[in-house]
Amino acid sequence: MTPAAEEAAATDAAAAPSGGVGGSSGGGFGRFLRWDTAVGILLVAVMLAGSGTTDGFADITNLSAALNDTAEIALIALPMTLLVVAGQVDLSVASMLGLSSALAGALWDAGWAFEMIVPLCLVVGVLGGLLNGWLVTRVGLPALAVTIGTLTLYRGLASVVLGNKAVSDFPEAYAQWASYTEPVPGTFIPYPIAVFIVLAALAAVVLHCTAAGRALFAIGAQEDAARFAGIRVRRIKLVLFAVTGFMASFAGIVYTLRYGSARADNGLGLELVVIASVLLGGIDFNGGKGTLGGAVAGVLLIGVLNNLLTLNDISSEIQVIVTGVLLVASVLTPRVIALVTERRDRRAAAT
């Protein structure tokens, strides 16, 4: 990226509010009006309420299990956050997870070593992401339409690869790695979540502390201006889709090991939870706004809520409804608040 492009990207990113409510991103009290901050506060409130009202919620074992249940969502949410910040979306991630799981099961059933299966599944994920990116950046199709199509394509390929079979009996060492019963020594953090923490820290640095991150905000805010500034928009989008495919495939491996079963329908519908988590965390679906911390808070909030509902014997159908309500609220509420704030400012200026 040229110095001029970096300067333009930084200017555009600074001009766009990063997840604030009503465009407020300044210091002081305005910081507490930020949507991502509000989600973080809500997460703490839900955890405190759960600890006081639900037996076993605050137990270390339950917290470890709750974290592990969000592993796949959290892993996919990282590249999805970067993708949405850049004004794109990938709805095929759950189908890629299923394809990765089905491929791992088929190859394991065929006698392959698991150490050979994992790299091959990851390569398939990258290729799937590159296909999405190529159709968006080179053919010029909208990401929403493309990934709805590949959502069906990848799920169909998973069914072709494995059919209706369910393959189990994966290596015990890998299965324990994906289980919350074998956390990182000295902690209650499962290994998949430890991987997520490392990747989240890396993604946060990239998004908020580098020229590449500023370029993502610039692309999401004003793609044409970013292109004229010299930012390689198409290349960046292609890389983002490839990384998203890679992480979806890796999440498929984790999902398979965690449940001990490879099936073509693994992760069905998971893309909606990922999108809900990212948007709930304050990432603007139109691009150009948001923080990675907000997205992480959104993932944890949905995970904690689902765990709390499960402990209170609330059905999975109700949990899906709660996720849907949160998705609608995450999209609607910031816009309503921004509209009210804008009208208030206009009235103040008029007087």
GROMACS .gro file of C-alpha atoms in nm:
model
  351
    1MET     CA    1   0.000   0.000   0.000
    2THR     CA    2   0.136   0.344  -0.087
    3PRO     CA    3   0.183   0.616   0.179
    4ALA     CA    4  -0.099   0.813   0.018
    5ALA     CA    5  -0.326   0.513   0.042
    6GLU     CA    6  -0.238   0.460   0.406
    7GLU     CA    7  -0.314   0.824   0.481
    8ALA     CA    8  -0.646   0.805   0.299
    9ALA     CA    9  -0.738   0.482   0.475
   10ALA     CA   10  -0.653   0.628   0.812
   11THR     CA   11  -0.857   0.940   0.738
   12ASP     CA   12  -1.163   0.740   0.632
   13ALA     CA   13  -1.134   0.508   0.930
   14ALA     CA   14  -1.101   0.799   1.171
   15ALA     CA   15  -1.400   0.972   1.015
   16ALA     CA   16  -1.623   0.669   1.067
   17PRO     CA   17  -1.747   0.598   1.419
   18SER     CA   18  -1.616   0.264   1.540
   19GLY     CA   19  -1.927   0.113   1.685
   20GLY     CA   20  -2.056   0.416   1.871
   21VAL     CA   21  -2.421   0.478   1.930
   22GLY     CA   22  -2.541   0.775   1.736
   23GLY     CA   23  -2.193   0.836   1.602
   24SER     CA   24  -2.044   0.911   1.941
   25SER     CA   25  -1.694   0.776   1.972
   26GLY     CA   26  -1.525   1.041   2.181
   27GLY     CA   27  -1.390   1.024   2.533
   28GLY     CA   28  -1.564   1.092   2.861
   29PHE     CA   29  -1.927   0.996   2.894
   30GLY     CA   30  -1.950   0.940   2.518
   31ARG     CA   31  -1.739   0.629   2.559
   32PHE     CA   32  -2.015   0.470   2.765
   33LEU     CA   33  -2.264   0.534   2.486
   34ARG     CA   34  -2.073   0.309   2.250
   35TRP     CA   35  -2.271   0.007   2.141
   36ASP     CA   36  -1.982  -0.236   2.194
   37THR     CA   37  -1.933  -0.101   2.546
   38ALA     CA   38  -2.302  -0.150   2.615
   39VAL     CA   39  -2.277  -0.512   2.499
   40GLY     CA   40  -1.982  -0.567   2.732
   41ILE     CA   41  -2.178  -0.423   3.023
   42LEU     CA   42  -2.476  -0.640   2.932
   43LEU     CA   43  -2.250  -0.948   2.924
   44VAL     CA   44  -2.128  -0.874   3.279
   45ALA     CA   45  -2.487  -0.813   3.393
   46VAL     CA   46  -2.608  -1.143   3.249
   47MET     CA   47  -2.322  -1.331   3.414
   48LEU     CA   48  -2.393  -1.170   3.751
   49ALA     CA   49  -2.764  -1.242   3.716
   50GLY     CA   50  -2.695  -1.601   3.618
   51SER     CA   51  -2.461  -1.650   3.911
   52GLY     CA   52  -2.727  -1.525   4.151
   53THR     CA   53  -3.027  -1.708   4.007
   54THR     CA   54  -2.908  -2.036   3.856
   55ASP     CA   55  -2.738  -2.313   4.049
   56GLY     CA   56  -2.417  -2.431   3.892
   57PHE     CA   57  -2.384  -2.143   3.647
   58ALA     CA   58  -2.075  -1.996   3.814
   59ASP     CA   59  -1.905  -2.335   3.858
   60ILE     CA   60  -1.568  -2.359   3.686
   61THR     CA   61  -1.676  -2.675   3.504
   62ASN     CA   62  -1.985  -2.506   3.365
   63LEU     CA   63  -1.796  -2.193   3.261
   64SER     CA   64  -1.540  -2.409   3.083
   65ALA     CA   65  -1.817  -2.599   2.905
   66ALA     CA   66  -1.994  -2.273   2.812
   67LEU     CA   67  -1.674  -2.134   2.662
   68ASN     CA   68  -1.610  -2.454   2.469
   69ASP     CA   69  -1.963  -2.450   2.329
   70THR     CA   70  -1.883  -2.117   2.163
   71ALA     CA   71  -1.552  -2.235   2.014
   72GLU     CA   72  -1.662  -2.275   1.653
   73ILE     CA   73  -1.872  -1.958   1.657
   74ALA     CA   74  -1.587  -1.760   1.810
   75LEU     CA   75  -1.328  -1.888   1.563
   76ILE     CA   76  -1.541  -1.806   1.259
   77ALA     CA   77  -1.650  -1.471   1.405
   78LEU     CA   78  -1.293  -1.338   1.391
   79PRO     CA   79  -1.251  -1.334   1.011
   80MET     CA   80  -1.623  -1.259   0.973
   81THR     CA   81  -1.569  -0.940   1.172
   82LEU     CA   82  -1.293  -0.828   0.936
   83LEU     CA   83  -1.508  -0.922   0.639
   84VAL     CA   84  -1.812  -0.726   0.758
   85VAL     CA   85  -1.597  -0.425   0.848
   86ALA     CA   86  -1.490  -0.429   0.482
   87GLY     CA   87  -1.855  -0.430   0.374
   88GLN     CA   88  -1.875  -0.800   0.283
   89VAL     CA   89  -2.035  -1.110   0.432
   90ASP     CA   90  -1.996  -1.487   0.400
   91LEU     CA   91  -2.306  -1.696   0.464
   92SER     CA   92  -2.139  -2.019   0.352
   93VAL     CA   93  -1.924  -2.061   0.663
   94ALA     CA   94  -2.147  -2.321   0.831
   95SER     CA   95  -2.165  -2.523   0.510
   96MET     CA   96  -1.786  -2.510   0.481
   97LEU     CA   97  -1.771  -2.631   0.841
   98GLY     CA   98  -1.997  -2.921   0.742
   99LEU     CA   99  -1.791  -2.997   0.432
  100SER     CA  100  -1.471  -2.999   0.637
  101SER     CA  101  -1.632  -3.233   0.890
  102ALA     CA  102  -1.766  -3.464   0.620
  103LEU     CA  103  -1.429  -3.474   0.441
  104ALA     CA  104  -1.246  -3.548   0.766
  105GLY     CA  105  -1.491  -3.830   0.841
  106ALA     CA  106  -1.468  -3.982   0.494
  107LEU     CA  107  -1.088  -3.976   0.491
  108TRP     CA  108  -1.064  -4.115   0.845
  109ASP     CA  109  -1.305  -4.392   0.747
  110ALA     CA  110  -1.082  -4.462   0.446
  111GLY     CA  111  -0.780  -4.516   0.672
  112TRP     CA  112  -0.597  -4.184   0.636
  113ALA     CA  113  -0.379  -4.057   0.918
  114PHE     CA  114  -0.544  -3.769   1.101
  115GLU     CA  115  -0.226  -3.562   1.064
  116MET     CA  116  -0.281  -3.577   0.687
  117ILE     CA  117  -0.654  -3.512   0.705
  118VAL     CA  118  -0.634  -3.177   0.884
  119PRO     CA  119  -0.408  -2.998   0.630
  120LEU     CA  120  -0.618  -3.125   0.340
  121CYS     CA  121  -0.940  -2.999   0.502
  122LEU     CA  122  -0.780  -2.660   0.561
  123VAL     CA  123  -0.672  -2.640   0.196
  124VAL     CA  124  -1.030  -2.717   0.091
  125GLY     CA  125  -1.147  -2.435   0.316
  126VAL     CA  126  -0.905  -2.190   0.156
  127LEU     CA  127  -1.016  -2.299  -0.193
  128GLY     CA  128  -1.380  -2.254  -0.099
  129GLY     CA  129  -1.305  -1.907   0.034
  130LEU     CA  130  -1.111  -1.820  -0.280
  131LEU     CA  131  -1.408  -1.927  -0.491
  132ASN     CA  132  -1.632  -1.692  -0.295
  133GLY     CA  133  -1.377  -1.414  -0.324
  134TRP     CA  134  -1.321  -1.468  -0.696
  135LEU     CA  135  -1.693  -1.452  -0.771
  136VAL     CA  136  -1.721  -1.131  -0.569
  137THR     CA  137  -1.404  -0.950  -0.677
  138ARG     CA  138  -1.355  -1.070  -1.034
  139VAL     CA  139  -1.702  -1.155  -1.158
  140GLY     CA  140  -1.854  -0.865  -0.967
  141LEU     CA  141  -2.137  -1.050  -0.795
  142PRO     CA  142  -2.267  -0.933  -0.456
  143ALA     CA  143  -2.126  -1.127  -0.161
  144LEU     CA  144  -2.471  -1.198  -0.019
  145ALA     CA  145  -2.591  -1.368  -0.337
  146VAL     CA  146  -2.264  -1.554  -0.394
  147THR     CA  147  -2.242  -1.701  -0.046
  148ILE     CA  148  -2.609  -1.801  -0.041
  149GLY     CA  149  -2.527  -2.004  -0.352
  150THR     CA  150  -2.208  -2.156  -0.213
  151LEU     CA  151  -2.390  -2.225   0.115
  152THR     CA  152  -2.601  -2.474  -0.079
  153LEU     CA  153  -2.307  -2.593  -0.290
  154TYR     CA  154  -2.077  -2.677   0.001
  155ARG     CA  155  -2.352  -2.846   0.198
  156GLY     CA  156  -2.437  -3.053  -0.109
  157LEU     CA  157  -2.072  -3.149  -0.152
  158ALA     CA  158  -2.064  -3.258   0.213
  159SER     CA  159  -2.359  -3.487   0.147
  160VAL     CA  160  -2.187  -3.630  -0.160
  161VAL     CA  161  -1.862  -3.690   0.030
  162LEU     CA  162  -2.013  -3.863   0.333
  163GLY     CA  163  -2.377  -3.927   0.254
  164ASN     CA  164  -2.592  -4.010   0.554
  165LYS     CA  165  -2.309  -4.181   0.742
  166ALA     CA  166  -2.175  -4.070   1.077
  167VAL     CA  167  -1.807  -4.142   1.138
  168SER     CA  168  -1.669  -4.150   1.493
  169ASP     CA  169  -1.381  -4.301   1.692
  170PHE     CA  170  -1.135  -4.023   1.614
  171PRO     CA  171  -0.793  -4.027   1.788
  172GLU     CA  172  -0.838  -3.986   2.162
  173ALA     CA  173  -0.558  -3.731   2.196
  174TYR     CA  174  -0.724  -3.495   1.945
  175ALA     CA  175  -1.068  -3.552   2.094
  176GLN     CA  176  -0.939  -3.457   2.440
  177TRP     CA  177  -0.776  -3.145   2.292
  178ALA     CA  178  -1.118  -3.027   2.175
  179SER     CA  179  -1.292  -3.115   2.503
  180TYR     CA  180  -1.352  -2.880   2.795
  181THR     CA  181  -1.262  -3.164   3.033
  182GLU     CA  182  -0.895  -3.124   2.934
  183PRO     CA  183  -0.834  -2.747   2.962
  184VAL     CA  184  -0.506  -2.561   2.939
  185PRO     CA  185  -0.308  -2.662   3.250
  186GLY     CA  186  -0.367  -2.430   3.543
  187THR     CA  187  -0.676  -2.271   3.386
  188PHE     CA  188  -1.038  -2.354   3.302
  189ILE     CA  189  -0.987  -2.245   2.939
  190PRO     CA  190  -1.032  -2.520   2.677
  191TYR     CA  191  -0.761  -2.546   2.412
  192PRO     CA  192  -0.986  -2.429   2.122
  193ILE     CA  193  -1.068  -2.114   2.319
  194ALA     CA  194  -0.698  -2.063   2.393
  195VAL     CA  195  -0.638  -2.072   2.018
  196PHE     CA  196  -0.921  -1.822   1.976
  197ILE     CA  197  -0.770  -1.587   2.235
  198VAL     CA  198  -0.436  -1.582   2.055
  199LEU     CA  199  -0.601  -1.528   1.717
  200ALA     CA  200  -0.831  -1.259   1.859
  201ALA     CA  201  -0.534  -1.066   1.995
  202LEU     CA  202  -0.364  -1.090   1.656
  203ALA     CA  203  -0.681  -0.984   1.472
  204ALA     CA  204  -0.728  -0.689   1.709
  205VAL     CA  205  -0.377  -0.565   1.640
  206VAL     CA  206  -0.427  -0.601   1.265
  207LEU     CA  207  -0.767  -0.430   1.264
  208HIS     CA  208  -0.697  -0.142   1.500
  209CYS     CA  209  -0.321  -0.086   1.490
  210THR     CA  210  -0.205  -0.138   1.132
  211ALA     CA  211  -0.242   0.017   0.789
  212ALA     CA  212  -0.415  -0.301   0.673
  213GLY     CA  213  -0.683  -0.253   0.938
  214ARG     CA  214  -0.730   0.110   0.842
  215ALA     CA  215  -0.769  -0.005   0.484
  216LEU     CA  216  -1.051  -0.241   0.586
  217PHE     CA  217  -1.239   0.044   0.751
  218ALA     CA  218  -1.179   0.263   0.445
  219ILE     CA  219  -1.311  -0.007   0.209
  220GLY     CA  220  -1.620  -0.058   0.420
  221ALA     CA  221  -1.689   0.314   0.456
  222GLN     CA  222  -1.620   0.426   0.098
  223GLU     CA  223  -1.499   0.156  -0.137
  224ASP     CA  224  -1.461   0.381  -0.440
  225ALA     CA  225  -1.261   0.637  -0.243
  226ALA     CA  226  -1.040   0.360  -0.106
  227ARG     CA  227  -0.977   0.231  -0.457
  228PHE     CA  228  -0.890   0.578  -0.587
  229ALA     CA  229  -0.652   0.619  -0.292
  230GLY     CA  230  -0.453   0.321  -0.417
  231ILE     CA  231  -0.579   0.054  -0.180
  232ARG     CA  232  -0.589  -0.286  -0.349
  233VAL     CA  233  -0.954  -0.345  -0.272
  234ARG     CA  234  -1.006  -0.663  -0.472
  235ARG     CA  235  -0.692  -0.831  -0.339
  236ILE     CA  236  -0.783  -0.750   0.021
  237LYS     CA  237  -1.134  -0.885  -0.023
  238LEU     CA  238  -1.001  -1.203  -0.183
  239VAL     CA  239  -0.765  -1.260   0.110
  240LEU     CA  240  -1.046  -1.199   0.359
  241PHE     CA  241  -1.269  -1.459   0.195
  242ALA     CA  242  -0.981  -1.709   0.184
  243VAL     CA  243  -0.906  -1.656   0.554
  244THR     CA  244  -1.274  -1.694   0.637
  245GLY     CA  245  -1.289  -2.023   0.448
  246PHE     CA  246  -0.976  -2.142   0.627
  247MET     CA  247  -1.120  -2.063   0.969
  248ALA     CA  248  -1.456  -2.221   0.884
  249SER     CA  249  -1.274  -2.539   0.784
  250PHE     CA  250  -1.068  -2.535   1.102
  251ALA     CA  251  -1.387  -2.485   1.301
  252GLY     CA  252  -1.523  -2.792   1.125
  253ILE     CA  253  -1.231  -2.998   1.257
  254VAL     CA  254  -1.287  -2.864   1.609
  255TYR     CA  255  -1.661  -2.930   1.586
  256THR     CA  256  -1.602  -3.287   1.469
  257LEU     CA  257  -1.357  -3.364   1.747
  258ARG     CA  258  -1.565  -3.194   2.014
  259TYR     CA  259  -1.877  -3.393   1.933
  260GLY     CA  260  -1.683  -3.703   1.829
  261SER     CA  261  -1.885  -3.740   1.511
  262ALA     CA  262  -1.839  -3.636   1.149
  263ARG     CA  263  -2.164  -3.573   0.965
  264ALA     CA  264  -2.260  -3.384   0.651
  265ASP     CA  265  -2.514  -3.178   0.845
  266ASN     CA  266  -2.276  -3.067   1.120
  267GLY     CA  267  -2.306  -2.697   1.197
  268LEU     CA  268  -2.638  -2.658   1.014
  269GLY     CA  269  -2.763  -2.302   1.067
  270LEU     CA  270  -2.451  -2.192   1.253
  271GLU     CA  271  -2.391  -1.906   1.010
  272LEU     CA  272  -2.687  -1.717   1.159
  273VAL     CA  273  -2.540  -1.737   1.509
  274VAL     CA  274  -2.203  -1.613   1.379
  275ILE     CA  275  -2.364  -1.319   1.200
  276ALA     CA  276  -2.582  -1.242   1.505
  277SER     CA  277  -2.275  -1.242   1.730
  278VAL     CA  278  -2.080  -1.008   1.503
  279LEU     CA  279  -2.366  -0.763   1.453
  280LEU     CA  280  -2.463  -0.777   1.820
  281GLY     CA  281  -2.109  -0.666   1.897
  282GLY     CA  282  -2.162  -0.343   1.706
  283ILE     CA  283  -2.013  -0.426   1.366
  284ASP     CA  284  -2.212  -0.230   1.109
  285PHE     CA  285  -2.352  -0.460   0.840
  286ASN     CA  286  -2.289  -0.185   0.585
  287GLY     CA  287  -1.920  -0.185   0.674
  288GLY     CA  288  -1.672   0.072   0.799
  289LYS     CA  289  -1.766   0.067   1.170
  290GLY     CA  290  -1.707  -0.152   1.471
  291THR     CA  291  -1.446  -0.298   1.702
  292LEU     CA  292  -1.315  -0.648   1.742
  293GLY     CA  293  -1.370  -0.626   2.116
  294GLY     CA  294  -1.739  -0.565   2.053
  295ALA     CA  295  -1.760  -0.871   1.829
  296VAL     CA  296  -1.593  -1.086   2.095
  297ALA     CA  297  -1.837  -0.953   2.355
  298GLY     CA  298  -2.124  -1.041   2.121
  299VAL     CA  299  -1.997  -1.398   2.084
  300LEU     CA  300  -1.961  -1.439   2.459
  301LEU     CA  301  -2.301  -1.284   2.530
  302ILE     CA  302  -2.483  -1.527   2.302
  303GLY     CA  303  -2.282  -1.817   2.444
  304VAL     CA  304  -2.358  -1.719   2.805
  305LEU     CA  305  -2.726  -1.668   2.731
  306ASN     CA  306  -2.757  -2.007   2.561
  307ASN     CA  307  -2.580  -2.174   2.853
  308LEU     CA  308  -2.804  -1.998   3.102
  309LEU     CA  309  -3.118  -2.097   2.912
  310THR     CA  310  -2.996  -2.457   2.891
  311LEU     CA  311  -2.935  -2.474   3.266
  312ASN     CA  312  -3.291  -2.350   3.317
  313ASP     CA  313  -3.429  -2.625   3.089
  314ILE     CA  314  -3.530  -2.383   2.813
  315SER     CA  315  -3.574  -2.564   2.482
  316SER     CA  316  -3.337  -2.520   2.190
  317GLU     CA  317  -3.624  -2.371   1.987
  318ILE     CA  318  -3.655  -2.087   2.237
  319GLN     CA  319  -3.279  -2.037   2.224
  320VAL     CA  320  -3.301  -1.994   1.847
  321ILE     CA  321  -3.578  -1.736   1.897
  322VAL     CA  322  -3.361  -1.548   2.147
  323THR     CA  323  -3.073  -1.544   1.896
  324GLY     CA  324  -3.309  -1.411   1.629
  325VAL     CA  325  -3.437  -1.137   1.857
  326LEU     CA  326  -3.081  -1.036   1.942
  327LEU     CA  327  -2.994  -1.026   1.571
  328VAL     CA  328  -3.287  -0.796   1.494
  329ALA     CA  329  -3.213  -0.580   1.797
  330SER     CA  330  -2.845  -0.550   1.709
  331VAL     CA  331  -2.932  -0.416   1.365
  332LEU     CA  332  -3.231  -0.203   1.459
  333THR     CA  333  -3.139  -0.044   1.792
  334PRO     CA  334  -2.821   0.145   1.688
  335ARG     CA  335  -3.002   0.285   1.385
  336VAL     CA  336  -3.298   0.400   1.592
  337ILE     CA  337  -3.067   0.565   1.846
  338ALA     CA  338  -2.865   0.727   1.567
  339LEU     CA  339  -3.185   0.860   1.408
  340VAL     CA  340  -3.307   1.002   1.738
  341THR     CA  341  -2.967   1.159   1.804
  342GLU     CA  342  -2.956   1.311   1.457
  343ARG     CA  343  -3.301   1.466   1.498
  344ARG     CA  344  -3.203   1.600   1.839
  345ASP     CA  345  -2.889   1.759   1.695
  346ARG     CA  346  -3.087   1.917   1.413
  347ARG     CA  347  -3.334   2.068   1.655
  348ALA     CA  348  -3.051   2.198   1.869
  349ALA     CA  349  -2.884   2.353   1.563
  350ALA     CA  350  -3.212   2.509   1.452
  351THR     CA  351  -3.259   2.681   1.785
   0.00000   0.00000   0.00000
